Coordinates of C-alpha atoms in Angstrom, one line a residue:
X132 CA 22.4 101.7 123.6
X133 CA 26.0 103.2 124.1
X134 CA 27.4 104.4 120.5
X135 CA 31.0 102.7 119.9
X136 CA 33.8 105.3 119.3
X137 CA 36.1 102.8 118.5
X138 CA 35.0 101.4 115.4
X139 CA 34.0 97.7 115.8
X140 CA 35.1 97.7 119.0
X141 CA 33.2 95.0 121.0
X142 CA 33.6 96.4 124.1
X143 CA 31.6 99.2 125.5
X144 CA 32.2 102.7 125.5
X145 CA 34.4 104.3 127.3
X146 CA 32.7 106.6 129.6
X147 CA 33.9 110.3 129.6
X148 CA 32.5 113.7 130.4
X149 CA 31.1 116.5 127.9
X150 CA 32.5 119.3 127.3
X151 CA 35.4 121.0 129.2
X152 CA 36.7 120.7 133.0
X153 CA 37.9 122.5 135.7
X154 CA 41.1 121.5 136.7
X155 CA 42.6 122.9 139.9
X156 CA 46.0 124.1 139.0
X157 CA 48.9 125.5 141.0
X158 CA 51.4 128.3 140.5
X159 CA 54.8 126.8 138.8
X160 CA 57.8 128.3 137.3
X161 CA 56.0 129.2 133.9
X162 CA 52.8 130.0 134.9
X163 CA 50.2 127.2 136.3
X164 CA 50.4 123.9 136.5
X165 CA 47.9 121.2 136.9
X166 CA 47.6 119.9 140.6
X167 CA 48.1 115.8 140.9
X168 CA 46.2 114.0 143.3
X169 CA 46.3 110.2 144.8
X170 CA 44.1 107.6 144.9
X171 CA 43.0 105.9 148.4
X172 CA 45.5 103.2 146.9
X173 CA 48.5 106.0 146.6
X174 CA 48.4 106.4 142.9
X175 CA 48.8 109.4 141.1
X176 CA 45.8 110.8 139.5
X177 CA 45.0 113.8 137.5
X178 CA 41.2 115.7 138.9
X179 CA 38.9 117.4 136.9
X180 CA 35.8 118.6 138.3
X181 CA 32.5 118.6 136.1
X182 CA 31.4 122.3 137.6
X183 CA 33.2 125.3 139.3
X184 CA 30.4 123.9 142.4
X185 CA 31.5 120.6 143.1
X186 CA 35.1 121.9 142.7
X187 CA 34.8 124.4 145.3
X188 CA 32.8 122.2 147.7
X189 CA 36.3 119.4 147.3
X190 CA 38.7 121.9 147.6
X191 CA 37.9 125.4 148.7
X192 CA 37.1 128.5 147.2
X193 CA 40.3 129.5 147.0
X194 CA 41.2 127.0 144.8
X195 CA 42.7 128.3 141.3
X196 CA 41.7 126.5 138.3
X197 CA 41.4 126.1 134.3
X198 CA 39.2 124.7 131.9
X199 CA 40.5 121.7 130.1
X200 CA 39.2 118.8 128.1
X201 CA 39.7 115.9 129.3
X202 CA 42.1 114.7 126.6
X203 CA 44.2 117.9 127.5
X204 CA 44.4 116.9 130.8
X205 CA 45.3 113.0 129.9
X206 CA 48.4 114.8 127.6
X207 CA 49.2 117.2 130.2
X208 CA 50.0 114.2 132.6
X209 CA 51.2 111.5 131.0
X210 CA 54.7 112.2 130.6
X211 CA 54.7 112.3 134.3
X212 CA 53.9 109.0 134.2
X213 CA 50.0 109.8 135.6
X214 CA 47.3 107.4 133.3
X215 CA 44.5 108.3 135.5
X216 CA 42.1 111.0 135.5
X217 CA 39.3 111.4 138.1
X218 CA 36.1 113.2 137.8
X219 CA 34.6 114.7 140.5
X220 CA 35.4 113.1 143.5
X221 CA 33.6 113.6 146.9
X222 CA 36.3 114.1 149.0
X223 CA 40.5 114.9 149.5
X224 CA 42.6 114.5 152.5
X225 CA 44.1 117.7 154.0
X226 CA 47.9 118.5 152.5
X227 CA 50.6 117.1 154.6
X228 CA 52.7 120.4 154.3
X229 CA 51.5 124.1 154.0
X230 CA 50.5 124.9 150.7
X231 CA 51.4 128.7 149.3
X232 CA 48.5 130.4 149.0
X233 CA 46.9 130.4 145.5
X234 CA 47.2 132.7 142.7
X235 CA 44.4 133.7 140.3
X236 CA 44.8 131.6 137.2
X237 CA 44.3 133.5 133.7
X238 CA 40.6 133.4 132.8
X239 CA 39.7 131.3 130.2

């Protein structure tokens, strides 16, 4: 049985992953920033990946990236106005423009 983290909340858990995740990031004006990603419906969602793997099997090995909780990442962007956060998905559509190549993000 799923252990409540809301108190007497009636509702089930929300499900969310252990531990940290890699987030692919970007270079930006003060360093890196978290990439944003849409949904098939053309929403704006955060990505975190569960392992460096399944990230570099999505995106490429040349993909920078960070280690973030997931609550991190939810703070990071919601003053963008992005309240979604996907884990690991199977699959991205290639960038409409060309991308500047990636820079190593500090190690963690």
């Amino acid at each position: 049985m799923a252990e409540l983290r809301y108190g007497e909340d009636p509702e089930p858990s929300d499900p969310s992953p252990a531990g940290p995740l890699y987030v692919p990031v970007r270079p930006g004006p003060s360093g890196c920033a978290a990439r944003l990603f849409r949904t098939p419906l053309g929403d704006r969602t955060a990505v975190g990946f569960t392992c460096a793997l399944r990230l570099i099997a999505t995106l490429g090995p040349d993909q920078a990236w960070i280690r973030l909780a997931e609550p991190a990442l939810r703070a990071l962007a919601a003053p963008l106005g992005v309240t979604t956060v996907t884990v690991d998905p199977q699959f991205t559509a290639p960038a409409t423009r060309p991308m500047p190549a990636p820079t190593p993000a500090f190690a963690a």
